[in-house]
Tab-separated table of C-alpha atoms and ligand atoms in Angstrom:
chain	number	residue	atom	x	y	z
S	1	MET	CA	71.232	-155.623	27.830
S	2	ASP	CA	68.255	-157.762	27.123
S	3	ILE	CA	65.633	-157.666	29.924
S	4	LEU	CA	66.065	-161.386	30.708
S	5	GLU	CA	69.826	-161.040	31.016
S	6	THR	CA	69.270	-157.989	33.217
S	7	LEU	CA	67.061	-160.084	35.432
S	8	ASP	CA	69.635	-162.836	35.767
S	9	GLU	CA	72.333	-160.375	36.409
S	10	LEU	CA	70.264	-159.060	39.357
S	11	VAL	CA	70.623	-162.421	41.028
S	12	ASP	CA	74.472	-162.532	40.469
S	13	GLU	CA	74.812	-159.007	41.717
S	14	THR	CA	72.760	-159.791	44.881
S	15	ARG	CA	74.869	-162.794	45.549
S	16	ARG	CA	78.044	-160.664	45.141
S	17	ARG	CA	76.792	-157.857	47.485
S	18	LEU	CA	75.710	-160.376	50.018
S	19	SER	CA	79.253	-161.663	50.515
S	20	ASP	CA	80.182	-158.377	52.148
S	21	ILE	CA	77.258	-158.184	54.471
S	22	ALA	CA	77.731	-159.304	58.217
S	23	GLU	CA	75.017	-157.218	59.925
S	24	GLU	CA	71.247	-157.575	60.038
S	25	GLN	CA	70.789	-153.822	59.416
S	26	ALA	CA	72.857	-153.833	56.188
S	27	LEU	CA	71.068	-156.942	55.006
S	28	GLU	CA	67.659	-155.228	55.394
S	29	ALA	CA	68.946	-152.259	53.369
S	30	LEU	CA	70.060	-154.564	50.622
S	31	ARG	CA	66.692	-156.322	50.573
S	32	ILE	CA	64.890	-153.041	50.349
S	33	ASP	CA	67.224	-151.960	47.490
S	34	VAL	CA	66.615	-155.227	45.537
S	35	LEU	CA	63.107	-156.383	46.317
S	36	GLY	CA	61.467	-153.210	47.780
S	37	ARG	CA	58.703	-151.262	46.096
S	38	LYS	CA	61.152	-148.706	44.604
S	39	GLY	CA	63.840	-151.338	44.288
S	40	ARG	CA	65.908	-152.769	41.436
S	41	LEU	CA	63.450	-155.582	40.557
S	42	SER	CA	60.556	-153.053	40.502
S	43	ALA	CA	62.527	-150.827	38.204
S	44	ILE	CA	63.205	-153.610	35.705
S	45	MET	CA	59.591	-154.672	35.757
S	46	GLY	CA	58.663	-151.009	34.919
S	47	ARG	CA	60.137	-151.717	31.612
S	48	LEU	CA	57.629	-154.533	30.910
S	49	ALA	CA	55.415	-152.126	29.052
S	50	GLU	CA	58.084	-151.615	26.432
S	51	LEU	CA	58.045	-155.255	25.498
S	52	ASP	CA	56.106	-157.051	22.828
S	53	PRO	CA	52.863	-158.441	24.524
S	54	ALA	CA	53.902	-161.915	23.442
S	55	GLU	CA	57.179	-161.813	25.313
S	56	ARG	CA	55.636	-160.523	28.594
S	57	PRO	CA	54.504	-163.833	30.162
S	58	LYS	CA	58.008	-165.312	29.823
S	59	VAL	CA	59.601	-162.211	31.324
S	60	GLY	CA	57.025	-162.240	34.141
S	61	GLU	CA	57.772	-165.891	34.836
S	62	LYS	CA	61.523	-165.164	34.913
S	63	ALA	CA	60.886	-162.055	37.265
S	64	ASN	CA	59.075	-164.304	39.778
S	65	ALA	CA	61.921	-166.824	39.638
S	66	VAL	CA	64.484	-163.970	40.255
S	67	LYS	CA	62.392	-162.674	43.073
S	68	GLN	CA	62.304	-165.979	44.672
S	69	ALA	CA	66.117	-166.541	44.134
S	70	CYS	CA	66.996	-163.203	45.632
S	71	THR	CA	64.640	-163.703	48.601
S	72	ASP	CA	66.200	-167.206	49.164
S	73	LEU	CA	69.657	-165.734	49.091
S	74	ILE	CA	68.825	-162.928	51.478
S	75	GLU	CA	67.022	-165.231	53.983
S	76	THR	CA	69.900	-167.780	54.044
S	77	ARG	CA	72.217	-164.880	54.841
S	78	ARG	CA	69.828	-163.705	57.506
S	79	LYS	CA	69.968	-167.088	59.264
S	80	ASP	CA	73.757	-167.224	58.940
S	81	ILE	CA	74.028	-163.835	60.746
S	82	ALA	CA	71.649	-164.981	63.482
S	83	ALA	CA	73.448	-168.217	63.985
S	84	ARG	CA	76.833	-166.355	64.185
S	85	LYS	CA	75.318	-163.901	66.666
S	86	GLU	CA	74.138	-166.729	68.941
S	87	GLU	CA	77.496	-168.302	68.835
S	88	GLU	CA	79.230	-165.116	69.848
S	89	GLY	CA	76.746	-164.738	72.737
S	90	LEU	CA	77.373	-168.180	73.974
S	91	ALA	CA	81.136	-167.673	73.840
S	92	ARG	CA	80.624	-164.659	76.112
S	93	PHE	CA	78.376	-166.665	78.516
S	94	ASP	CA	80.183	-168.014	81.554
S	95	PRO	CA	78.281	-171.002	82.976
S	96	THR	CA	80.477	-171.066	85.912
S	97	LEU	CA	79.121	-167.737	87.254
S	98	PRO	CA	76.877	-168.101	90.337
S	99	GLY	CA	73.213	-167.846	89.699
S	100	ARG	CA	70.816	-165.330	91.292
S	101	ALA	CA	69.259	-166.718	94.386
S	102	PRO	CA	65.729	-165.750	95.060
S	103	TRP	CA	65.208	-163.443	98.051
S	104	GLN	CA	63.987	-165.573	100.903
S	105	GLY	CA	61.586	-163.934	103.406
S	106	SER	CA	62.204	-164.139	107.118
S	107	LEU	CA	60.695	-163.217	110.490
S	108	HIS	CA	61.271	-159.582	111.445
S	109	PRO	CA	63.915	-159.044	114.195
S	110	THR	CA	61.304	-157.692	116.491
S	111	THR	CA	59.143	-160.905	116.084
S	112	CYS	CA	62.290	-162.978	116.840
S	113	VAL	CA	63.024	-161.102	119.931
S	114	ILE	CA	59.402	-161.180	121.128
S	115	ASP	CA	59.366	-165.013	120.584
S	116	GLN	CA	62.650	-165.382	122.488
S	117	LEU	CA	61.683	-163.182	125.421
S	118	CYS	CA	58.222	-164.728	125.826
S	119	GLY	CA	59.790	-168.139	125.466
S	120	VAL	CA	61.716	-167.621	128.619
S	121	PHE	CA	58.681	-166.675	130.630
S	122	VAL	CA	56.670	-169.579	129.028
S	123	SER	CA	59.372	-171.919	130.269
S	124	MET	CA	58.660	-170.563	133.820
S	125	GLY	CA	55.074	-171.298	133.573
S	126	PHE	CA	53.638	-167.981	132.207
S	127	LYS	CA	50.790	-168.179	129.630
S	128	ALA	CA	51.164	-165.908	126.603
S	129	VAL	CA	47.942	-163.875	125.978
S	130	SER	CA	47.001	-160.775	123.860
S	131	GLY	CA	44.563	-157.928	124.053
S	132	PRO	CA	43.088	-155.205	121.804
S	133	GLU	CA	45.196	-152.320	120.367
S	134	VAL	CA	42.199	-150.138	120.256
S	135	GLU	CA	41.335	-149.892	123.947
S	136	HIS	CA	38.869	-148.317	126.218
S	137	ASP	CA	39.939	-145.514	128.486
S	138	TYR	CA	38.849	-147.704	131.390
S	139	TYR	CA	41.270	-150.469	130.858
S	140	ASN	CA	44.182	-148.364	129.665
S	141	PHE	CA	43.931	-145.816	132.603
S	142	GLU	CA	41.018	-145.964	135.040
S	143	ALA	CA	41.202	-149.602	136.254
S	144	LEU	CA	44.888	-149.205	136.496
S	145	ASN	CA	44.487	-146.663	139.236
S	146	MET	CA	44.695	-143.617	136.966
S	147	PRO	CA	41.338	-141.876	137.268
S	148	ALA	CA	40.378	-139.113	134.780
S	149	ALA	CA	42.072	-136.356	136.739
S	150	HIS	CA	45.131	-138.402	137.584
S	151	PRO	CA	48.385	-136.655	136.845
S	152	ALA	CA	49.948	-139.901	135.581
S	153	ARG	CA	47.681	-139.545	132.567
S	154	ASP	CA	49.840	-136.607	131.371
S	155	MET	CA	52.833	-138.830	131.279
S	156	GLN	CA	51.416	-140.578	128.316
S	157	ASP	CA	50.925	-138.932	125.025
S	158	THR	CA	47.910	-140.718	124.129
S	159	LEU	CA	46.414	-141.061	120.662
S	160	TYR	CA	42.704	-140.843	121.134
S	161	ILE	CA	40.068	-142.272	118.849
S	162	THR	CA	36.969	-140.935	120.632
S	163	PRO	CA	37.019	-139.175	123.961
S	164	THR	CA	36.821	-142.543	125.648
S	165	THR	CA	38.628	-144.935	123.155
S	166	LEU	CA	42.279	-144.739	122.335
S	167	LEU	CA	45.239	-146.647	120.931
S	168	ARG	CA	46.594	-148.311	123.995
S	169	THR	CA	49.701	-146.538	125.412
S	170	HIS	CA	51.053	-149.661	127.091
S	171	THR	CA	50.229	-153.411	127.386
S	172	SER	CA	49.124	-153.002	131.011
S	173	PRO	CA	45.440	-152.903	130.209
S	174	VAL	CA	45.767	-156.609	129.377
S	175	GLN	CA	46.502	-157.201	133.137
S	176	ILE	CA	42.947	-155.891	133.791
S	177	ARG	CA	41.442	-157.994	130.976
S	178	SER	CA	43.226	-161.102	132.165
S	179	MET	CA	42.236	-160.768	135.730
S	180	LEU	CA	38.576	-160.021	134.768
S	181	ALA	CA	38.572	-163.194	132.598
S	182	SER	CA	40.062	-165.651	135.124
S	183	PRO	CA	40.273	-165.930	138.985
S	184	PRO	CA	43.576	-166.175	140.700
S	185	PRO	CA	46.285	-167.706	140.613
S	186	LEU	CA	47.313	-166.213	137.309
S	187	ALA	CA	50.553	-165.846	135.438
S	188	VAL	CA	50.461	-164.135	131.995
S	189	ILE	CA	52.876	-162.669	129.606
S	190	VAL	CA	51.586	-160.174	127.098
S	191	PRO	CA	53.427	-159.148	123.885
S	192	GLY	CA	52.064	-156.461	121.697
S	193	LYS	CA	52.113	-153.121	120.041
S	194	VAL	CA	51.613	-149.891	121.889
S	195	TYR	CA	51.223	-146.300	120.551
S	196	ARG	CA	52.178	-142.909	121.813
S	197	ARG	CA	52.141	-139.432	120.244
S	198	ASP	CA	55.865	-139.352	120.048
S	199	SER	CA	58.343	-139.328	117.225
S	200	ASP	CA	62.038	-138.484	117.288
S	201	LEU	CA	65.364	-140.223	117.120
S	202	THR	CA	64.588	-142.431	120.122
S	203	HIS	CA	60.845	-142.615	120.023
S	204	THR	CA	58.392	-144.106	117.478
S	205	PRO	CA	54.676	-143.628	117.459
S	206	MET	CA	54.276	-147.342	117.628
S	207	PHE	CA	56.546	-149.736	119.380
S	208	HIS	CA	56.239	-153.170	121.176
S	209	GLN	CA	56.090	-153.946	124.807
S	210	ILE	CA	55.859	-157.175	126.875
S	211	GLU	CA	53.831	-157.154	130.000
S	212	GLY	CA	54.055	-159.713	132.845
S	213	LEU	CA	51.612	-160.419	135.608
S	214	LEU	CA	51.773	-163.041	138.279
S	215	VAL	CA	49.062	-163.175	141.109
S	216	GLY	CA	48.666	-165.760	143.822
S	217	GLU	CA	48.780	-166.288	147.625
S	218	GLY	CA	51.962	-165.056	149.229
S	219	VAL	CA	53.660	-163.572	146.116
S	220	THR	CA	56.399	-161.197	147.192
S	221	MET	CA	58.883	-158.870	145.760
S	222	ALA	CA	61.555	-161.769	146.074
S	223	HIS	CA	59.607	-163.713	143.518
S	224	LEU	CA	59.651	-160.683	141.243
S	225	ARG	CA	63.388	-160.287	141.718
S	226	GLY	CA	64.009	-164.041	141.118
S	227	THR	CA	61.829	-164.186	138.056
S	228	LEU	CA	63.419	-161.117	136.487
S	229	THR	CA	66.968	-162.302	137.300
S	230	THR	CA	66.260	-165.588	135.602
S	231	PHE	CA	64.853	-163.684	132.534
S	232	VAL	CA	67.744	-161.270	132.367
S	233	GLN	CA	70.454	-163.950	132.624
S	234	ALA	CA	68.633	-166.105	129.977
S	235	VAL	CA	68.477	-163.189	127.549
S	236	PHE	CA	71.814	-161.363	128.282
S	237	GLY	CA	74.026	-164.053	129.657
S	238	ALA	CA	74.654	-165.598	133.090
S	239	ASP	CA	77.152	-162.973	134.212
S	240	THR	CA	74.631	-160.156	133.781
S	241	ARG	CA	73.891	-158.321	137.144
S	242	ILE	CA	70.488	-156.704	137.993
S	243	ARG	CA	69.493	-153.884	140.337
S	244	PHE	CA	66.138	-152.412	141.444
S	245	ARG	CA	65.750	-148.720	141.703
S	246	PRO	CA	62.785	-147.294	143.530
S	247	SER	CA	60.354	-145.679	141.116
S	248	PHE	CA	56.573	-144.869	140.715
S	249	PHE	CA	53.800	-146.381	138.672
S	250	PRO	CA	50.149	-145.751	139.650
S	251	PHE	CA	49.261	-149.499	139.252
S	252	THR	CA	52.073	-150.912	141.535
S	253	GLU	CA	53.194	-150.179	145.065
S	254	PRO	CA	56.075	-150.457	145.651
S	255	SER	CA	57.352	-149.884	142.199
S	256	ALA	CA	60.906	-150.130	140.756
S	257	GLU	CA	62.794	-149.678	137.575
S	258	VAL	CA	65.186	-152.508	136.771
S	259	ASP	CA	68.743	-151.893	135.444
S	260	ILE	CA	71.145	-154.507	134.091
S	261	SER	CA	74.843	-154.214	133.998
S	262	CYS	CA	75.979	-152.612	130.752
S	263	LYS	CA	76.760	-155.227	128.088
S	264	LEU	CA	79.074	-152.818	126.080
S	265	CYS	CA	81.503	-151.795	128.807
S	266	GLY	CA	80.842	-154.791	131.139
S	267	GLY	CA	79.568	-152.499	133.831
S	268	THR	CA	82.832	-150.523	134.068
S	269	GLY	CA	81.507	-147.278	132.475
S	270	ASN	CA	84.300	-147.111	129.983
S	271	CYS	CA	85.216	-148.873	126.892
S	272	ASP	CA	88.956	-148.944	126.029
S	273	GLY	CA	89.484	-145.752	127.987
S	274	GLU	CA	86.602	-144.027	126.301
S	275	PRO	CA	83.332	-143.083	128.232
S	276	CYS	CA	80.726	-145.730	127.467
S	277	ARG	CA	77.963	-144.214	125.283
S	278	VAL	CA	75.517	-146.844	126.061
S	279	CYS	CA	75.297	-146.581	129.857
S	280	LYS	CA	76.727	-143.012	129.892
S	281	THR	CA	79.492	-144.207	132.197
S	282	THR	CA	77.199	-145.404	134.889
S	283	GLY	CA	77.795	-149.088	134.264
S	284	TRP	CA	73.956	-149.748	134.300
S	285	VAL	CA	71.091	-149.563	131.684
S	286	GLU	CA	67.473	-149.454	132.473
S	287	ILE	CA	65.444	-152.183	130.888
S	288	LEU	CA	61.944	-152.396	132.529
S	289	GLY	CA	59.508	-151.058	135.025
S	290	CYS	CA	57.901	-153.297	137.694
S	291	GLY	CA	56.284	-153.561	141.006
S	292	MET	CA	53.764	-155.211	143.400
S	293	VAL	CA	50.237	-154.914	142.042
S	294	ASP	CA	48.517	-151.961	143.801
S	295	PRO	CA	45.532	-153.063	145.948
S	296	ALA	CA	43.421	-150.544	143.985
S	297	VAL	CA	43.971	-152.646	140.880
S	298	PHE	CA	42.825	-155.798	142.596
S	299	GLU	CA	39.777	-153.962	143.844
S	300	ALA	CA	38.887	-152.839	140.244
S	301	VAL	CA	38.839	-156.463	139.102
S	302	ASP	CA	37.116	-157.731	142.198
S	303	TYR	CA	40.063	-160.012	143.190
S	304	PRO	CA	40.023	-161.360	146.806
S	305	ALA	CA	41.847	-159.248	149.478
S	306	ASP	CA	44.218	-161.974	150.325
S	307	VAL	CA	46.117	-162.261	147.070
S	308	THR	CA	49.267	-160.439	146.117
S	309	GLY	CA	51.028	-160.160	142.764
S	310	PHE	CA	53.868	-158.568	140.735
S	311	ALA	CA	53.836	-156.982	137.324
S	312	PHE	CA	56.368	-155.665	134.955
S	313	GLY	CA	56.546	-154.027	131.509
S	314	LEU	CA	59.462	-153.855	129.080
S	315	GLY	CA	60.078	-152.192	125.740
S	316	VAL	CA	60.990	-154.936	123.114
S	317	GLU	CA	62.949	-152.635	120.756
S	318	ARG	CA	64.964	-151.377	123.775
S	319	VAL	CA	65.935	-154.853	124.747
S	320	ALA	CA	66.663	-155.885	121.184
S	321	MET	CA	68.927	-152.844	120.692
S	322	LEU	CA	70.890	-153.708	123.896
S	323	LYS	CA	71.100	-157.365	123.042
S	324	TYR	CA	72.298	-156.921	119.459
S	325	ALA	CA	74.150	-153.592	120.020
S	326	ILE	CA	71.837	-151.796	117.457
S	327	ASN	CA	72.289	-147.974	117.945
S	328	ASP	CA	69.461	-146.639	115.779
S	329	LEU	CA	65.766	-147.331	116.683
S	330	ARG	CA	64.620	-146.482	113.088
S	331	MET	CA	66.281	-149.687	111.884
S	332	PHE	CA	63.344	-151.631	113.283
S	333	PHE	CA	60.826	-149.712	111.131
S	334	GLU	CA	62.590	-148.953	107.798
S	335	ASN	CA	62.615	-152.531	106.506
S	336	ASP	CA	66.027	-152.229	104.976
S	337	LYS	CA	66.741	-155.719	103.598
S	338	ARG	CA	70.515	-155.397	104.592
S	339	PHE	CA	69.372	-155.016	108.219
S	340	LEU	CA	66.705	-157.704	108.090
S	341	GLU	CA	68.935	-160.293	106.468
S	342	GLN	CA	71.146	-160.268	109.492
S	343	PHE	CA	68.432	-161.936	111.480
S	344	LEU	CA	67.539	-164.817	109.154
F	401	LIG	N1	53.042	-149.637	131.644
F	401	LIG	C1	54.432	-149.137	131.935
F	401	LIG	C2	54.790	-148.176	130.754
F	401	LIG	O1	54.360	-148.348	129.768
F	401	LIG	C3	55.441	-150.171	132.119
F	401	LIG	C4	55.195	-150.892	133.381
F	401	LIG	C5	55.697	-150.468	134.558
F	401	LIG	C6	54.405	-151.959	133.373
F	401	LIG	C7	55.518	-151.177	135.780
F	401	LIG	C8	54.172	-152.668	134.561
F	401	LIG	C9	54.720	-152.250	135.720
F	401	LIG	O2	53.320	-153.834	134.593
F	401	LIG	O3	54.442	-152.963	136.866
F	401	LIG	O4	55.652	-147.258	131.004
């Protein structure tokens, strides 16, 4: 066959072969076979040397036209394949499927509970204040009637920073700071983080407390009981009962621990015939410590001798667990979205 005919035939052959090709990969293989460096067109052009020099320009021109024609055929096919692929994709696409909603942030349940609990006290006239988490030994212990050798210091597993500075083990030091900052009468509520060297299933090295302090003339334990009853019923419901159990804290005298009737078993001690695991069948659960401010504390802040006051301190996570029937303390610290989302 004459070289010009061979070139023409290459276009026809390419067209024929293309009709069987439906995939991008096969198309690329064909392009390499026809137009590649070691391809069919190159092979034909290799025969140019055998030709009469006078004929070469014509053949060269033809070769360029063939190259262009084959390229056009291949590129047209490539577009067809892409268009078909897109159509197939669209056919599989279901526009009625729901979209992916972006994750919306929210307040942490601990924050929500702190806001709610403090809100109850603020509605009764308490002022919300805060204090430092890195605290001096003096405010955390000494001024709260726990001098250096006091055995009560042993009850607290303290994280010391220096021999005299520490991470506060309770929010009670803010009682001292508040009284030093303003004269009586005084009613403050103090939410905040506290730290203890404790870590197991029911203790975390950091947790939250809310401290309360009310000082004025003629303040009695009856005011304390009334305030806490109002608080407990606002948070746990109007049918919740409250009881005071005698206890000891160095900064209050007398001191008490407060129990509320168990929300799980309704104070009966058993749930559908099973012993209640929340109150361990007693019908009561402890929620806070409280008492009348010890005169030694008033002395430390130079308050007049004729004032009296009450104070209390509660664990936020503990109240949140009782309120929302959460049985694992770690939930508050693991930041599992499935848990957090329930408090949006
Ligand atoms: N500070 C105590 C604690 O962390 C709790 C407490 C008890 C605070 C009695 C008080 C109180 O203000 O009166 O265990």
